[in-house]
mmCIF file of C-alpha atoms in Angstrom:
data_model
loop_
_atom_site.group_PDB
_atom_site.id
_atom_site.type_symbol
_atom_site.label_atom_id
_atom_site.label_comp_id
_atom_site.label_asym_id
_atom_site.label_seq_id
_atom_site.Cartn_x
_atom_site.Cartn_y
_atom_site.Cartn_z
ATOM 1 C CA UNK A 1 0.000 0.000 0.000
ATOM 2 C CA UNK A 2 1.383 3.463 -0.885
ATOM 3 C CA UNK A 3 2.131 5.979 1.878
ATOM 4 C CA UNK A 4 -0.808 8.121 0.717
ATOM 5 C CA UNK A 5 -3.211 5.184 0.746
ATOM 6 C CA UNK A 6 -1.924 4.053 4.144
ATOM 7 C CA UNK A 7 -2.520 7.550 5.509
ATOM 8 C CA UNK A 8 -6.017 7.633 3.957
ATOM 9 C CA UNK A 9 -6.838 4.256 5.544
ATOM 10 C CA UNK A 10 -5.819 5.554 8.963
ATOM 11 C CA UNK A 11 -7.895 8.707 8.449
ATOM 12 C CA UNK A 12 -10.911 6.612 7.484
ATOM 13 C CA UNK A 13 -10.551 4.410 10.550
ATOM 14 C CA UNK A 14 -10.231 7.427 12.822
ATOM 15 C CA UNK A 15 -13.271 9.115 11.285
ATOM 16 C CA UNK A 16 -15.439 6.030 11.580
ATOM 17 C CA UNK A 17 -14.423 5.234 15.134
ATOM 18 C CA UNK A 18 -13.695 1.855 16.652
ATOM 19 C CA UNK A 19 -17.283 1.234 17.711
ATOM 20 C CA UNK A 20 -18.572 1.682 14.152
ATOM 21 C CA UNK A 21 -15.797 -0.533 12.860
ATOM 22 C CA UNK A 22 -16.629 -3.365 15.226
ATOM 23 C CA UNK A 23 -20.312 -3.146 14.365
ATOM 24 C CA UNK A 24 -19.586 -3.162 10.649
ATOM 25 C CA UNK A 25 -17.324 -6.187 10.949
ATOM 26 C CA UNK A 26 -19.892 -8.108 12.960
ATOM 27 C CA UNK A 27 -17.344 -9.130 15.629
ATOM 28 C CA UNK A 28 -16.755 -8.281 19.269
ATOM 29 C CA UNK A 29 -13.590 -7.767 21.302
ATOM 30 C CA UNK A 30 -13.374 -11.439 22.292
ATOM 31 C CA UNK A 31 -13.382 -12.790 18.727
ATOM 32 C CA UNK A 32 -10.227 -13.099 16.647
ATOM 33 C CA UNK A 33 -11.228 -14.455 13.246
ATOM 34 C CA UNK A 34 -8.532 -16.246 11.246
ATOM 35 C CA UNK A 35 -6.699 -14.061 8.761
ATOM 36 C CA UNK A 36 -5.968 -15.384 5.280
ATOM 37 C CA UNK A 37 -3.020 -14.617 3.029
ATOM 38 C CA UNK A 38 -2.760 -11.006 1.733
ATOM 39 C CA UNK A 39 -4.488 -10.103 -1.538
ATOM 40 C CA UNK A 40 -3.843 -7.251 -3.943
ATOM 41 C CA UNK A 41 -6.621 -5.415 -5.826
ATOM 42 C CA UNK A 42 -6.053 -3.050 -8.740
ATOM 43 C CA UNK A 43 -8.174 0.116 -8.880
ATOM 44 C CA UNK A 44 -8.382 1.818 -12.295
ATOM 45 C CA UNK A 45 -9.497 5.452 -12.305
ATOM 46 C CA UNK A 46 -8.804 8.757 -14.095
ATOM 47 C CA UNK A 47 -6.431 11.036 -12.233
ATOM 48 C CA UNK A 48 -6.911 14.074 -14.488
ATOM 49 C CA UNK A 49 -9.582 15.737 -16.592
ATOM 50 C CA UNK A 50 -13.327 15.906 -16.166
ATOM 51 C CA UNK A 51 -13.493 12.311 -14.920
ATOM 52 C CA UNK A 52 -11.146 13.001 -12.011
ATOM 53 C CA UNK A 53 -13.985 13.809 -9.578
ATOM 54 C CA UNK A 54 -15.778 10.559 -10.431
ATOM 55 C CA UNK A 55 -12.484 8.715 -9.996
ATOM 56 C CA UNK A 56 -12.089 10.206 -6.533
ATOM 57 C CA UNK A 57 -15.606 9.092 -5.597
ATOM 58 C CA UNK A 58 -14.818 5.577 -6.832
ATOM 59 C CA UNK A 59 -11.662 5.391 -4.740
ATOM 60 C CA UNK A 60 -13.449 6.834 -1.708
ATOM 61 C CA UNK A 61 -16.267 4.289 -1.916
ATOM 62 C CA UNK A 62 -13.885 1.330 -2.177
ATOM 63 C CA UNK A 63 -11.642 2.569 0.628
ATOM 64 C CA UNK A 64 -14.655 3.178 2.860
ATOM 65 C CA UNK A 65 -15.669 -0.474 2.592
ATOM 66 C CA UNK A 66 -12.136 -1.555 3.487
ATOM 67 C CA UNK A 67 -12.012 0.812 6.442
ATOM 68 C CA UNK A 68 -15.259 -0.560 7.826
ATOM 69 C CA UNK A 69 -14.065 -4.140 7.367
ATOM 70 C CA UNK A 70 -10.637 -4.098 8.971
ATOM 71 C CA UNK A 71 -8.794 -3.484 5.676
ATOM 72 C CA UNK A 72 -9.794 -6.999 4.621
ATOM 73 C CA UNK A 73 -11.649 -8.611 1.758
ATOM 74 C CA UNK A 74 -13.072 -12.075 2.372
ATOM 75 C CA UNK A 75 -10.941 -12.484 5.498
ATOM 76 C CA UNK A 76 -7.692 -11.572 3.690
ATOM 77 C CA UNK A 77 -5.659 -8.397 4.317
ATOM 78 C CA UNK A 78 -6.183 -6.292 1.187
ATOM 79 C CA UNK A 79 -3.843 -3.849 -0.518
ATOM 80 C CA UNK A 80 -5.193 -1.489 -3.206
ATOM 81 C CA UNK A 81 -2.964 -0.498 -6.115
ATOM 82 C CA UNK A 82 -4.350 2.571 -7.927
ATOM 83 C CA UNK A 83 -3.460 3.312 -11.555
ATOM 84 C CA UNK A 84 -4.479 6.086 -13.958
ATOM 85 C CA UNK A 85 -6.812 4.928 -16.756
ATOM 86 C CA UNK A 86 -6.233 8.042 -18.899
ATOM 87 C CA UNK A 87 -8.916 8.763 -21.478
ATOM 88 C CA UNK A 88 -8.442 6.272 -24.311
ATOM 89 C CA UNK A 89 -7.996 2.598 -25.086
ATOM 90 C CA UNK A 90 -4.189 2.814 -25.198
ATOM 91 C CA UNK A 91 -3.874 4.424 -21.768
ATOM 92 C CA UNK A 92 -6.405 1.948 -20.367
ATOM 93 C CA UNK A 93 -4.354 -0.951 -21.751
ATOM 94 C CA UNK A 94 -1.243 0.447 -20.073
ATOM 95 C CA UNK A 95 -3.099 0.618 -16.751
ATOM 96 C CA UNK A 96 -4.219 -3.008 -17.022
ATOM 97 C CA UNK A 97 -0.716 -4.153 -17.995
ATOM 98 C CA UNK A 98 0.734 -2.387 -14.959
ATOM 99 C CA UNK A 99 -1.700 -4.156 -12.633
ATOM 100 C CA UNK A 100 -1.225 -7.577 -14.197
ATOM 101 C CA UNK A 101 2.533 -7.191 -13.748
ATOM 102 C CA UNK A 102 1.871 -6.833 -10.012
ATOM 103 C CA UNK A 103 -0.174 -10.062 -9.889
ATOM 104 C CA UNK A 104 -3.405 -8.490 -8.686
ATOM 105 C CA UNK A 105 -6.151 -10.911 -7.685
ATOM 106 C CA UNK A 106 -8.847 -8.727 -9.264
ATOM 107 C CA UNK A 107 -9.401 -5.254 -10.693
ATOM 108 C CA UNK A 108 -12.106 -2.641 -10.235
ATOM 109 C CA UNK A 109 -13.051 0.909 -11.254
ATOM 110 C CA UNK A 110 -12.978 2.332 -14.821
ATOM 111 C CA UNK A 111 -14.841 5.595 -15.495
ATOM 112 C CA UNK A 112 -14.552 6.089 -19.267
ATOM 113 C CA UNK A 113 -16.623 3.873 -21.597
ATOM 114 C CA UNK A 114 -13.948 4.107 -24.301
ATOM 115 C CA UNK A 115 -11.395 2.763 -21.843
ATOM 116 C CA UNK A 116 -13.719 -0.054 -20.757
ATOM 117 C CA UNK A 117 -14.327 -1.156 -24.349
ATOM 118 C CA UNK A 118 -10.625 -0.859 -25.125
ATOM 119 C CA UNK A 119 -9.450 -3.121 -22.274
ATOM 120 C CA UNK A 120 -12.073 -5.812 -22.771
ATOM 121 C CA UNK A 121 -9.897 -8.237 -24.727
ATOM 122 C CA UNK A 122 -6.911 -7.796 -22.410
ATOM 123 C CA UNK A 123 -9.006 -8.571 -19.328
ATOM 124 C CA UNK A 124 -10.607 -11.610 -20.916
ATOM 125 C CA UNK A 125 -7.231 -12.928 -22.110
ATOM 126 C CA UNK A 126 -5.613 -12.421 -18.691
ATOM 127 C CA UNK A 127 -8.509 -14.235 -16.964
ATOM 128 C CA UNK A 128 -8.394 -11.777 -14.072
ATOM 129 C CA UNK A 129 -11.842 -10.505 -13.007
ATOM 130 C CA UNK A 130 -12.674 -6.822 -13.416
ATOM 131 C CA UNK A 131 -15.575 -5.495 -11.361
ATOM 132 C CA UNK A 132 -16.346 -2.272 -13.200
ATOM 133 C CA UNK A 133 -17.934 0.355 -10.979
ATOM 134 C CA UNK A 134 -18.899 3.002 -13.536
ATOM 135 C CA UNK A 135 -18.322 2.657 -17.309
ATOM 136 C CA UNK A 136 -20.814 0.199 -18.786
ATOM 137 C CA UNK A 137 -21.499 0.534 -22.528
ATOM 138 C CA UNK A 138 -24.303 -1.697 -23.902
ATOM 139 C CA UNK A 139 -21.860 -3.003 -26.520
ATOM 140 C CA UNK A 140 -19.940 -4.862 -23.809
ATOM 141 C CA UNK A 141 -21.519 -8.261 -24.442
ATOM 142 C CA UNK A 142 -20.576 -11.929 -23.956
ATOM 143 C CA UNK A 143 -17.855 -11.243 -21.399
ATOM 144 C CA UNK A 144 -16.670 -13.799 -18.845
ATOM 145 C CA UNK A 145 -14.284 -11.852 -16.621
ATOM 146 C CA UNK A 146 -15.921 -8.402 -16.667
ATOM 147 C CA UNK A 147 -18.676 -7.680 -14.143
ATOM 148 C CA UNK A 148 -20.313 -4.329 -13.437
ATOM 149 C CA UNK A 149 -21.841 -2.966 -10.231
ATOM 150 C CA UNK A 150 -23.134 0.265 -11.808
ATOM 151 C CA UNK A 151 -25.677 -0.013 -14.673
ATOM 152 C CA UNK A 152 -25.818 -0.390 -18.439
ATOM 153 C CA UNK A 153 -25.614 3.040 -20.054
ATOM 154 C CA UNK A 154 -28.964 2.875 -21.843
ATOM 155 C CA UNK A 155 -30.851 2.064 -18.624
ATOM 156 C CA UNK A 156 -31.229 5.536 -17.027
ATOM 157 C CA UNK A 157 -32.773 6.882 -20.242
ATOM 158 C CA UNK A 158 -34.990 3.810 -20.568
ATOM 159 C CA UNK A 159 -36.219 4.112 -16.965
ATOM 160 C CA UNK A 160 -36.990 7.820 -17.320
ATOM 161 C CA UNK A 161 -38.503 7.394 -20.793
ATOM 162 C CA UNK A 162 -40.962 4.737 -19.652
ATOM 163 C CA UNK A 163 -41.969 6.887 -16.666
ATOM 164 C CA UNK A 164 -42.542 10.009 -18.765
ATOM 165 C CA UNK A 165 -44.478 8.027 -21.378
ATOM 166 C CA UNK A 166 -47.009 7.179 -18.663
ATOM 167 C CA UNK A 167 -47.147 10.557 -16.940
ATOM 168 C CA UNK A 168 -46.735 13.375 -19.483
ATOM 169 C CA UNK A 169 -49.932 14.863 -20.984
ATOM 170 C CA UNK A 170 -50.795 13.869 -24.541
ATOM 171 C CA UNK A 171 -50.116 17.377 -25.871
ATOM 172 C CA UNK A 172 -46.624 17.663 -24.309
ATOM 173 C CA UNK A 173 -43.605 18.501 -26.452
ATOM 174 C CA UNK A 174 -40.115 17.191 -25.622
ATOM 175 C CA UNK A 175 -36.807 18.146 -27.239
ATOM 176 C CA UNK A 176 -33.630 16.069 -26.832
ATOM 177 C CA UNK A 177 -30.214 17.725 -26.466
ATOM 178 C CA UNK A 178 -26.961 15.858 -25.809
ATOM 179 C CA UNK A 179 -23.246 15.973 -26.641
ATOM 180 C CA UNK A 180 -21.831 14.121 -29.615
ATOM 181 C CA UNK A 181 -20.471 10.635 -28.970
ATOM 182 C CA UNK A 182 -21.344 6.988 -28.505
ATOM 183 C CA UNK A 183 -22.363 7.403 -24.856
ATOM 184 C CA UNK A 184 -25.040 9.919 -25.852
ATOM 185 C CA UNK A 185 -26.318 7.592 -28.549
ATOM 186 C CA UNK A 186 -26.707 4.814 -25.958
ATOM 187 C CA UNK A 187 -28.585 7.090 -23.560
ATOM 188 C CA UNK A 188 -30.828 8.574 -26.261
ATOM 189 C CA UNK A 189 -31.670 5.136 -27.636
ATOM 190 C CA UNK A 190 -32.610 3.975 -24.154
ATOM 191 C CA UNK A 191 -34.834 7.026 -23.671
ATOM 192 C CA UNK A 192 -36.566 6.581 -27.034
ATOM 193 C CA UNK A 193 -37.058 2.857 -26.410
ATOM 194 C CA UNK A 194 -38.652 3.605 -23.054
ATOM 195 C CA UNK A 195 -40.741 6.530 -24.268
ATOM 196 C CA UNK A 196 -41.717 5.076 -27.633
ATOM 197 C CA UNK A 197 -39.667 5.604 -30.768
ATOM 198 C CA UNK A 198 -42.633 6.970 -32.741
ATOM 199 C CA UNK A 199 -44.295 8.951 -29.941
ATOM 200 C CA UNK A 200 -45.184 12.398 -31.390
ATOM 201 C CA UNK A 201 -44.481 14.093 -28.073
ATOM 202 C CA UNK A 202 -40.760 13.925 -28.966
ATOM 203 C CA UNK A 203 -40.342 16.758 -31.478
ATOM 204 C CA UNK A 204 -37.647 16.225 -34.092
ATOM 205 C CA UNK A 205 -34.334 14.430 -33.974
ATOM 206 C CA UNK A 206 -31.867 14.810 -31.114
ATOM 207 C CA UNK A 207 -29.852 18.029 -31.190
ATOM 208 C CA UNK A 208 -26.138 17.382 -30.627
ATOM 209 C CA UNK A 209 -23.678 19.812 -29.045
ATOM 210 C CA UNK A 210 -19.894 19.577 -28.789
ATOM 211 C CA UNK A 211 -18.547 16.974 -26.358
ATOM 212 C CA UNK A 212 -16.287 19.503 -24.634
ATOM 213 C CA UNK A 213 -15.998 18.588 -20.941
ATOM 214 C CA UNK A 214 -15.225 22.227 -20.060
ATOM 215 C CA UNK A 215 -17.451 24.291 -22.389
ATOM 216 C CA UNK A 216 -17.448 28.069 -22.594
ATOM 217 C CA UNK A 217 -20.309 30.265 -21.412
ATOM 218 C CA UNK A 218 -21.925 30.450 -24.860
ATOM 219 C CA UNK A 219 -20.858 27.086 -26.263
ATOM 220 C CA UNK A 220 -24.352 25.598 -26.327
ATOM 221 C CA UNK A 221 -26.210 28.746 -27.400
ATOM 222 C CA UNK A 222 -26.858 27.730 -31.020
ATOM 223 C CA UNK A 223 -28.161 24.273 -30.097
ATOM 224 C CA UNK A 224 -30.255 25.654 -27.248
ATOM 225 C CA UNK A 225 -31.755 28.161 -29.690
ATOM 226 C CA UNK A 226 -32.606 25.321 -32.074
ATOM 227 C CA UNK A 227 -34.228 23.343 -29.267
ATOM 228 C CA UNK A 228 -36.303 26.306 -28.068
ATOM 229 C CA UNK A 229 -37.505 26.986 -31.615
ATOM 230 C CA UNK A 230 -39.419 23.696 -31.305
ATOM 231 C CA UNK A 231 -41.422 25.227 -28.429
ATOM 232 C CA UNK A 232 -40.889 22.347 -25.992
ATOM 233 C CA UNK A 233 -42.534 21.977 -22.602
ATOM 234 C CA UNK A 234 -39.572 19.903 -21.445
ATOM 235 C CA UNK A 235 -36.018 19.043 -22.491
ATOM 236 C CA UNK A 236 -34.340 15.667 -22.070
ATOM 237 C CA UNK A 237 -30.557 15.988 -21.904
ATOM 238 C CA UNK A 238 -27.430 14.004 -21.083
ATOM 239 C CA UNK A 239 -24.614 15.935 -19.423
ATOM 240 C CA UNK A 240 -22.539 15.716 -16.269
ATOM 241 C CA UNK A 241 -19.954 17.706 -14.343
ATOM 242 C CA UNK A 242 -18.903 21.101 -15.707
ATOM 243 C CA UNK A 243 -20.726 20.514 -19.009
ATOM 244 C CA UNK A 244 -23.969 19.805 -17.139
ATOM 245 C CA UNK A 245 -23.584 22.932 -15.051
ATOM 246 C CA UNK A 246 -22.973 25.064 -18.131
ATOM 247 C CA UNK A 247 -25.911 23.529 -20.012
ATOM 248 C CA UNK A 248 -28.343 24.367 -17.196
ATOM 249 C CA UNK A 249 -26.929 27.894 -16.812
ATOM 250 C CA UNK A 250 -27.161 28.619 -20.540
ATOM 251 C CA UNK A 251 -30.637 27.137 -20.785
ATOM 252 C CA UNK A 252 -31.947 29.317 -17.960
ATOM 253 C CA UNK A 253 -30.060 32.333 -19.286
ATOM 254 C CA UNK A 254 -32.035 31.868 -22.516
ATOM 255 C CA UNK A 255 -35.156 32.660 -20.426
ATOM 256 C CA UNK A 256 -36.554 29.159 -20.792
ATOM 257 C CA UNK A 257 -37.993 27.805 -17.556
ATOM 258 C CA UNK A 258 -39.595 24.536 -18.589
ATOM 259 C CA UNK A 259 -38.830 21.149 -17.048
ATOM 260 C CA UNK A 260 -35.461 19.425 -17.503
ATOM 261 C CA UNK A 261 -35.276 15.628 -17.524
ATOM 262 C CA UNK A 262 -32.014 13.684 -17.495
ATOM 263 C CA UNK A 263 -30.074 10.700 -16.201
ATOM 264 C CA UNK A 264 -29.027 11.509 -12.655
ATOM 265 C CA UNK A 265 -25.408 12.219 -13.634
ATOM 266 C CA UNK A 266 -26.585 15.752 -14.486
ATOM 267 C CA UNK A 267 -26.948 16.719 -10.826
ATOM 268 C CA UNK A 268 -24.524 14.335 -9.062
ATOM 269 C CA UNK A 269 -21.671 15.760 -7.005
ATOM 270 C CA UNK A 270 -21.369 19.428 -6.034
ATOM 271 C CA UNK A 271 -23.168 20.847 -9.059
ATOM 272 C CA UNK A 272 -26.278 21.925 -7.129
ATOM 273 C CA UNK A 273 -24.176 24.026 -4.766
ATOM 274 C CA UNK A 274 -22.562 25.732 -7.749
ATOM 275 C CA UNK A 275 -25.949 26.267 -9.440
ATOM 276 C CA UNK A 276 -27.760 27.716 -6.437
ATOM 277 C CA UNK A 277 -27.899 31.269 -7.800
ATOM 278 C CA UNK A 278 -29.213 29.958 -11.135
ATOM 279 C CA UNK A 279 -31.964 27.819 -9.596
ATOM 280 C CA UNK A 280 -32.979 29.747 -6.463
ATOM 281 C CA UNK A 281 -34.694 33.125 -6.083
ATOM 282 C CA UNK A 282 -33.526 35.814 -3.667
ATOM 283 C CA UNK A 283 -36.249 34.754 -1.201
ATOM 284 C CA UNK A 284 -34.859 31.161 -1.133
ATOM 285 C CA UNK A 285 -37.658 29.746 -3.274
ATOM 286 C CA UNK A 286 -36.986 27.622 -6.349
ATOM 287 C CA UNK A 287 -37.365 29.316 -9.709
ATOM 288 C CA UNK A 288 -39.859 27.948 -12.230
ATOM 289 C CA UNK A 289 -39.043 24.752 -14.077
ATOM 290 C CA UNK A 290 -38.182 21.515 -12.325
ATOM 291 C CA UNK A 291 -35.141 19.280 -12.793
ATOM 292 C CA UNK A 292 -36.067 15.601 -12.574
ATOM 293 C CA UNK A 293 -33.527 12.822 -12.969
ATOM 294 C CA UNK A 294 -33.467 9.030 -12.974
ATOM 295 C CA UNK A 295 -30.735 7.110 -11.194
ATOM 296 C CA UNK A 296 -30.119 3.801 -9.446
ATOM 297 C CA UNK A 297 -29.278 5.560 -6.170
ATOM 298 C CA UNK A 298 -30.227 8.468 -3.961
ATOM 299 C CA UNK A 299 -28.330 9.419 -0.822
ATOM 300 C CA UNK A 300 -31.626 9.726 1.100
ATOM 301 C CA UNK A 301 -32.859 6.177 0.415
ATOM 302 C CA UNK A 302 -34.377 4.876 3.635
ATOM 303 C CA UNK A 303 -32.896 1.427 4.160
ATOM 304 C CA UNK A 304 -30.476 0.069 6.755
ATOM 305 C CA UNK A 305 -27.603 -0.435 4.340
ATOM 306 C CA UNK A 306 -27.836 3.138 3.050
ATOM 307 C CA UNK A 307 -28.226 4.695 6.469
ATOM 308 C CA UNK A 308 -24.985 3.000 7.526
ATOM 309 C CA UNK A 309 -23.154 3.778 4.282
ATOM 310 C CA UNK A 310 -24.305 7.377 3.820
ATOM 311 C CA UNK A 311 -23.629 8.259 7.460
ATOM 312 C CA UNK A 312 -20.104 6.827 7.342
ATOM 313 C CA UNK A 313 -19.408 8.478 3.991
ATOM 314 C CA UNK A 314 -20.538 11.926 5.198
ATOM 315 C CA UNK A 315 -18.554 11.555 8.411
ATOM 316 C CA UNK A 316 -15.419 10.559 6.512
ATOM 317 C CA UNK A 317 -15.527 12.866 3.475
ATOM 318 C CA UNK A 318 -17.866 15.695 4.594
ATOM 319 C CA UNK A 319 -20.080 15.280 1.505
ATOM 320 C CA UNK A 320 -23.043 13.111 0.578
ATOM 321 C CA UNK A 321 -22.225 9.947 -1.403
ATOM 322 C CA UNK A 322 -22.824 9.772 -5.147
ATOM 323 C CA UNK A 323 -23.889 6.813 -7.245
ATOM 324 C CA UNK A 324 -20.224 6.494 -8.272
ATOM 325 C CA UNK A 325 -19.071 6.057 -4.677
ATOM 326 C CA UNK A 326 -21.946 3.673 -3.936
ATOM 327 C CA UNK A 327 -21.168 1.423 -6.931
ATOM 328 C CA UNK A 328 -17.511 1.216 -5.898
ATOM 329 C CA UNK A 329 -18.479 0.419 -2.311
ATOM 330 C CA UNK A 330 -20.607 -2.383 -3.751
ATOM 331 C CA UNK A 331 -17.692 -3.547 -5.910
ATOM 332 C CA UNK A 332 -15.691 -4.012 -2.719
ATOM 333 C CA UNK A 333 -18.655 -5.763 -1.130
ATOM 334 C CA UNK A 334 -18.943 -8.113 -4.127
ATOM 335 C CA UNK A 335 -15.221 -8.916 -3.983
ATOM 336 C CA UNK A 336 -15.465 -9.510 -0.245
ATOM 337 C CA UNK A 337 -18.127 -12.167 -0.785
ATOM 338 C CA UNK A 338 -16.415 -13.792 -3.777
ATOM 339 C CA UNK A 339 -12.967 -13.989 -2.160
ATOM 340 C CA UNK A 340 -14.490 -15.546 0.940
ATOM 341 C CA UNK A 341 -16.173 -18.185 -1.225
ATOM 342 C CA UNK A 342 -12.934 -18.815 -3.144
ATOM 343 C CA UNK A 343 -11.207 -20.179 -0.045
ATOM 344 C CA UNK A 344 -7.933 -19.878 1.816
ATOM 345 C CA UNK A 345 -5.663 -19.407 -1.213
ATOM 346 C CA UNK A 346 -7.810 -17.713 -3.866
ATOM 347 C CA UNK A 347 -6.675 -17.220 -7.426
ATOM 348 C CA UNK A 348 -8.330 -14.976 -10.065
ATOM 349 C CA UNK A 349 -10.184 -17.820 -11.782
ATOM 350 C CA UNK A 350 -11.620 -19.074 -8.478
ATOM 351 C CA UNK A 351 -12.751 -15.547 -7.585
ATOM 352 C CA UNK A 352 -14.390 -15.135 -10.990
ATOM 353 C CA UNK A 353 -16.267 -18.411 -10.555
ATOM 354 C CA UNK A 354 -17.359 -17.353 -7.070
ATOM 355 C CA UNK A 355 -18.734 -14.057 -8.383
ATOM 356 C CA UNK A 356 -21.490 -16.031 -10.084
ATOM 357 C CA UNK A 357 -22.504 -17.598 -6.778
ATOM 358 C CA UNK A 358 -22.765 -14.636 -4.408
ATOM 359 C CA UNK A 359 -26.494 -14.062 -4.873
ATOM 360 C CA UNK A 360 -28.272 -10.953 -3.613
ATOM 361 C CA UNK A 361 -26.317 -7.918 -2.419
ATOM 362 C CA UNK A 362 -27.650 -5.864 0.492
ATOM 363 C CA UNK A 363 -26.726 -2.547 -1.055
ATOM 364 C CA UNK A 364 -27.277 1.131 -0.174
ATOM 365 C CA UNK A 365 -29.290 1.348 -3.422
ATOM 366 C CA UNK A 366 -31.551 -1.499 -2.256
ATOM 367 C CA UNK A 367 -31.129 -5.246 -2.853
ATOM 368 C CA UNK A 368 -29.769 -6.281 -6.251
ATOM 369 C CA UNK A 369 -28.085 -9.233 -7.910
ATOM 370 C CA UNK A 370 -26.053 -9.936 -11.027
ATOM 371 C CA UNK A 371 -28.036 -10.998 -14.089
ATOM 372 C CA UNK A 372 -26.758 -13.201 -16.905
ATOM 373 C CA UNK A 373 -24.831 -10.371 -18.694
ATOM 374 C CA UNK A 374 -22.997 -9.734 -15.373
ATOM 375 C CA UNK A 375 -24.708 -6.397 -14.696
ATOM 376 C CA UNK A 376 -27.085 -5.489 -11.845
ATOM 377 C CA UNK A 377 -30.781 -6.234 -11.853
ATOM 378 C CA UNK A 378 -31.837 -3.225 -9.818
ATOM 379 C CA UNK A 379 -34.388 -0.529 -9.083
ATOM 380 C CA UNK A 380 -34.356 2.917 -10.665
ATOM 381 C CA UNK A 381 -35.560 6.022 -8.841
ATOM 382 C CA UNK A 382 -37.010 9.394 -9.824
ATOM 383 C CA UNK A 383 -35.284 12.303 -8.085
ATOM 384 C CA UNK A 384 -36.240 15.964 -8.116
ATOM 385 C CA UNK A 385 -34.090 18.982 -7.296
ATOM 386 C CA UNK A 386 -35.692 20.418 -4.164
ATOM 387 C CA UNK A 387 -34.758 21.823 -0.814
ATOM 388 C CA UNK A 388 -33.949 19.304 1.907
ATOM 389 C CA UNK A 389 -34.010 21.677 4.844
ATOM 390 C CA UNK A 390 -31.859 24.556 3.565
ATOM 391 C CA UNK A 391 -29.765 22.324 1.330
ATOM 392 C CA UNK A 392 -30.541 22.039 -2.382
ATOM 393 C CA UNK A 393 -30.633 18.297 -3.030
ATOM 394 C CA UNK A 394 -31.719 15.452 -5.291
ATOM 395 C CA UNK A 395 -34.805 14.452 -3.307
ATOM 396 C CA UNK A 396 -36.163 10.964 -3.878
ATOM 397 C CA UNK A 397 -39.674 11.019 -5.318
ATOM 398 C CA UNK A 398 -40.480 7.391 -6.061
ATOM 399 C CA UNK A 399 -39.331 4.135 -7.637
ATOM 400 C CA UNK A 400 -39.994 4.107 -11.389
ATOM 401 C CA UNK A 401 -38.534 0.879 -12.835
ATOM 402 C CA UNK A 402 -36.642 -2.352 -12.242
ATOM 403 C CA UNK A 403 -34.158 -3.070 -15.032
ATOM 404 C CA UNK A 404 -31.390 -5.551 -15.689
#
């Protein structure tokens, strides 16, 4: 374990407290469970660019699980080796090669869908399991050693599309705006499949903007103008991070105050804090036009697993957990179960076989399990940007679909 990771582990343990640690481990002071041989896990994440924040959430979620489980996975002391995935297939391949050279038992992480697609063959050839905790393109089919604890990229659009098909008035008009790229095509296809590909409430073809992760203040103005010329009541979009913040700002600056619908990535992280002046009036009331998103997780889900997870995460990192952190926490939980099943001296092939036998996961998102394509069968939730006390938050409205 690197000096930085060792220091982070100690900080996590101190923040959680020994009482919380003992409760999480399910042991008391008189029990000394046997300790297996050490295992090494590779964590692949971006260390620069727009994906850096998601990468930090992924590392935080995984480290939180370790901290609450005695720095062990399946009864084995666990060391995490973190590598930079970069932003393309070549840099992803280099990250995988670096981990394989260190004889990792398994790998996890991966934020960028291009990276995930690019490393597929290398992972399958190495026969070392990868539990992806974010990137999940629909094109990733017929894999044996790649599992995903997040979602398939078309699912958030499909969940929201099917909900809006049932609830929007017959005379509604929806425009679709998204950045160029394969990820947008996956999300838009999911939305159209859920809503109905020939439903007249969707006006025109999708309008595509640049895929710049750090757009300028007027970068979307032409496409927003085109969308507003269709006189929509609502806009479905697919953005995240800085691009999502800029899209909302520019949309509201265009004096359009209709409803915004999107996969939940639009409002994950600190974006709502940054957008407060755009979304909130001087008297602390929300401006017209709602923002509703679909996601597989909300930090205010009321179940035992989430109360424990969200409380520990806030105490440790001073922020609410995101879906990215939750999926990585679950990746650690999945590995914990599989390594335990694999026995005293686990190897990658035994762990991969055990992953198919772990059954239901008691997750902060609610119970889920792997389906045949090695992705989660899970619930999807509608969230709405509202005040939670004085804090602007993604407030859970209701469950809208089960997909997977």
